[in-house]
mmCIF file of C-alpha atoms in Angstrom:
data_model
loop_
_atom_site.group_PDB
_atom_site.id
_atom_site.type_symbol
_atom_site.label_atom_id
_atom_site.label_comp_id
_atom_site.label_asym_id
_atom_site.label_seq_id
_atom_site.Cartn_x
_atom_site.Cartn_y
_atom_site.Cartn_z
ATOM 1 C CA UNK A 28 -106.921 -17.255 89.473
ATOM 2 C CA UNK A 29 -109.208 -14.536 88.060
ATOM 3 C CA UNK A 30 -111.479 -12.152 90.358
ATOM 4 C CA UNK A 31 -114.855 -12.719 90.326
ATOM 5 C CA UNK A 32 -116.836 -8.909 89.403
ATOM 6 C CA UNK A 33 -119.910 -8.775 91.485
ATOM 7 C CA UNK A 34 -121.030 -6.043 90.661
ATOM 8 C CA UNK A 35 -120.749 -4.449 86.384
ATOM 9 C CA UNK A 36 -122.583 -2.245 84.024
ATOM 10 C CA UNK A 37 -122.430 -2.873 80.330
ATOM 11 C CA UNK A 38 -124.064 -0.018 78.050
ATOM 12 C CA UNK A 39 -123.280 0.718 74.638
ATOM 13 C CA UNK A 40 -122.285 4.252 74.102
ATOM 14 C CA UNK A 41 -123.539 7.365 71.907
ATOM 15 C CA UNK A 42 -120.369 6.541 69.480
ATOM 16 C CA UNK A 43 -121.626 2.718 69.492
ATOM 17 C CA UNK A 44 -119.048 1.214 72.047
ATOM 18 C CA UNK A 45 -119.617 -1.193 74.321
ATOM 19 C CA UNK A 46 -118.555 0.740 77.412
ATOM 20 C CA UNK A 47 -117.982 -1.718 80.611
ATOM 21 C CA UNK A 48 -118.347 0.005 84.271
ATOM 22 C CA UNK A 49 -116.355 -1.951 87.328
ATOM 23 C CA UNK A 50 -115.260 -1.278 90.336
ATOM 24 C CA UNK A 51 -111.562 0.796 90.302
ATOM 25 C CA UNK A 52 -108.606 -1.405 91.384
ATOM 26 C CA UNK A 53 -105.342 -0.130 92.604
ATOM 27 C CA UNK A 54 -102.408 0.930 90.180
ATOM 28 C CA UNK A 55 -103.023 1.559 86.594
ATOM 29 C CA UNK A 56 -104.060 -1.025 84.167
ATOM 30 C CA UNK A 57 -100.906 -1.526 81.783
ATOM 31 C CA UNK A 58 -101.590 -3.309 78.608
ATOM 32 C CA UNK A 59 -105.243 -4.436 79.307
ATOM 33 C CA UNK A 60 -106.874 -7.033 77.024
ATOM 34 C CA UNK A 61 -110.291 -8.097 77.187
ATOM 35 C CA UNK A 62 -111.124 -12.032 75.613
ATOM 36 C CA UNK A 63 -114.806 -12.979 74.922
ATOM 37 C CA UNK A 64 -115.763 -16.395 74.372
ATOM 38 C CA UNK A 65 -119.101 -15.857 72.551
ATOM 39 C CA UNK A 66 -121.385 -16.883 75.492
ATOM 40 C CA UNK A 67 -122.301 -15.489 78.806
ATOM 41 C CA UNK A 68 -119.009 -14.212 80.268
ATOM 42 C CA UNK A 69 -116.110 -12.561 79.786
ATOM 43 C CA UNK A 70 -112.497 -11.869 81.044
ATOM 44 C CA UNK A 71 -110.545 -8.295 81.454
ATOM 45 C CA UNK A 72 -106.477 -9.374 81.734
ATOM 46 C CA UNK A 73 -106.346 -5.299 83.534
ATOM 47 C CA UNK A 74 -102.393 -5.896 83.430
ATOM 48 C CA UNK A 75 -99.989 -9.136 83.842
ATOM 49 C CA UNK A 76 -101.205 -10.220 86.897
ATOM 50 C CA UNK A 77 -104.739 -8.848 87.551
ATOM 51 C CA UNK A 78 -107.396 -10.862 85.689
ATOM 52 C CA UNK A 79 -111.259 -9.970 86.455
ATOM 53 C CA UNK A 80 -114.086 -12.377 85.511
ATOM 54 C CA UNK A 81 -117.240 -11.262 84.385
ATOM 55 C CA UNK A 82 -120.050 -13.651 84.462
ATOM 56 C CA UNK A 83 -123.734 -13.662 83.540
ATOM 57 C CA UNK A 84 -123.674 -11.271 80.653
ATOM 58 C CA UNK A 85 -127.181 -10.212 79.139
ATOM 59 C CA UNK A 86 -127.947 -10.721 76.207
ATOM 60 C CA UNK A 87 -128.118 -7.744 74.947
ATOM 61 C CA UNK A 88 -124.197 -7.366 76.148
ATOM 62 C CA UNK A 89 -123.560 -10.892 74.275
ATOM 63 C CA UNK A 90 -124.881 -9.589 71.002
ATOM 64 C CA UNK A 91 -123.242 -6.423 71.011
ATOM 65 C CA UNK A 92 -119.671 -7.745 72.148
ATOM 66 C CA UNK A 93 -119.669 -10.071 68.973
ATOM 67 C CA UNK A 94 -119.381 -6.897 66.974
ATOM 68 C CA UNK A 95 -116.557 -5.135 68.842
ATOM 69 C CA UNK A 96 -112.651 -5.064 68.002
ATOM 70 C CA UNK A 97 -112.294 -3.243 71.480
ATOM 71 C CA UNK A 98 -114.192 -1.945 74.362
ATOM 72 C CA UNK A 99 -113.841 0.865 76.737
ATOM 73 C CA UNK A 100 -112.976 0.526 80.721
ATOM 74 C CA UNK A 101 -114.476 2.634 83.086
ATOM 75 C CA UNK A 102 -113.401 1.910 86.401
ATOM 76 C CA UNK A 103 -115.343 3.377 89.412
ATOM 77 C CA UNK A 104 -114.448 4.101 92.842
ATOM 78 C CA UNK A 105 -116.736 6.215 95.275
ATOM 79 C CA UNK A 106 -119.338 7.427 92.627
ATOM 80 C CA UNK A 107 -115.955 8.513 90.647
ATOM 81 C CA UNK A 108 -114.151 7.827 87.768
ATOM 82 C CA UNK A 109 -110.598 6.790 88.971
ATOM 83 C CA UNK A 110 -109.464 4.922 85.629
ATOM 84 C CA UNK A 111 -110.698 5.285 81.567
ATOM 85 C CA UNK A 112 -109.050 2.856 79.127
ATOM 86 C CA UNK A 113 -109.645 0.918 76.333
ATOM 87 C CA UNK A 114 -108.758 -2.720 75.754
ATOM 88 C CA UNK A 115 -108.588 -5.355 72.746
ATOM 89 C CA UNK A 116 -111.532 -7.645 72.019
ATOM 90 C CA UNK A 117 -110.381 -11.073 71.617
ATOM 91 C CA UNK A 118 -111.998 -13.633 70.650
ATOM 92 C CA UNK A 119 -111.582 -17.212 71.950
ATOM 93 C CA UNK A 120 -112.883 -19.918 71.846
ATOM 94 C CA UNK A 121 -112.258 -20.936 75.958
ATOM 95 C CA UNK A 122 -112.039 -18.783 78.285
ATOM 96 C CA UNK A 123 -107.975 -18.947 80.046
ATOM 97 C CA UNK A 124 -109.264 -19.501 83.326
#
């Protein structure tokens, strides 16, 4: 079952990423994938086990994630950066949750 995120950020960089700003989890994300279904939310697989759900995305967010092949992490934790990564953009057409 995937972790609903409360609380995000989605910005598009100077380089013209989409940079994504969550709350840091424990451990280090280990091959993190990100799948996009075209509407409103989103889902960051941070490793085998750890899936986060991201719901309600503007759209602003929508638009700009339909032209990404990847998108950068930033996890926060205390006003701190704890983890930077970036992850593959797929594509799908539902969501696996």
């Amino acid at each position: 079952m995937a972790e609903k995120e409360g609380l995000y950020d989605v910005v598009l960089n100077k380089d013209g990423e989409v940079l994504l700003c969550i709350r840091a989890r424990t451990g280090s994300p280990v091959q993190p994938r990100f799948f996009y279904d075209g509407n409103q939310s989103a889902l960051l697989m941070r490793d085998g086990k750890r899936a986060i759900l991201l719901e309600y995305l503007s759209p602003k967010a929508v638009i700009s994630l339909q032209k990404q092949d990847k998108i950068l992490i930033a996890e926060i934790l205390d006003n701190e950066l704890e983890h930077e990564y970036y992850a593959p953009v797929s594509k799908v057409r539902k969501l696996p949750v």
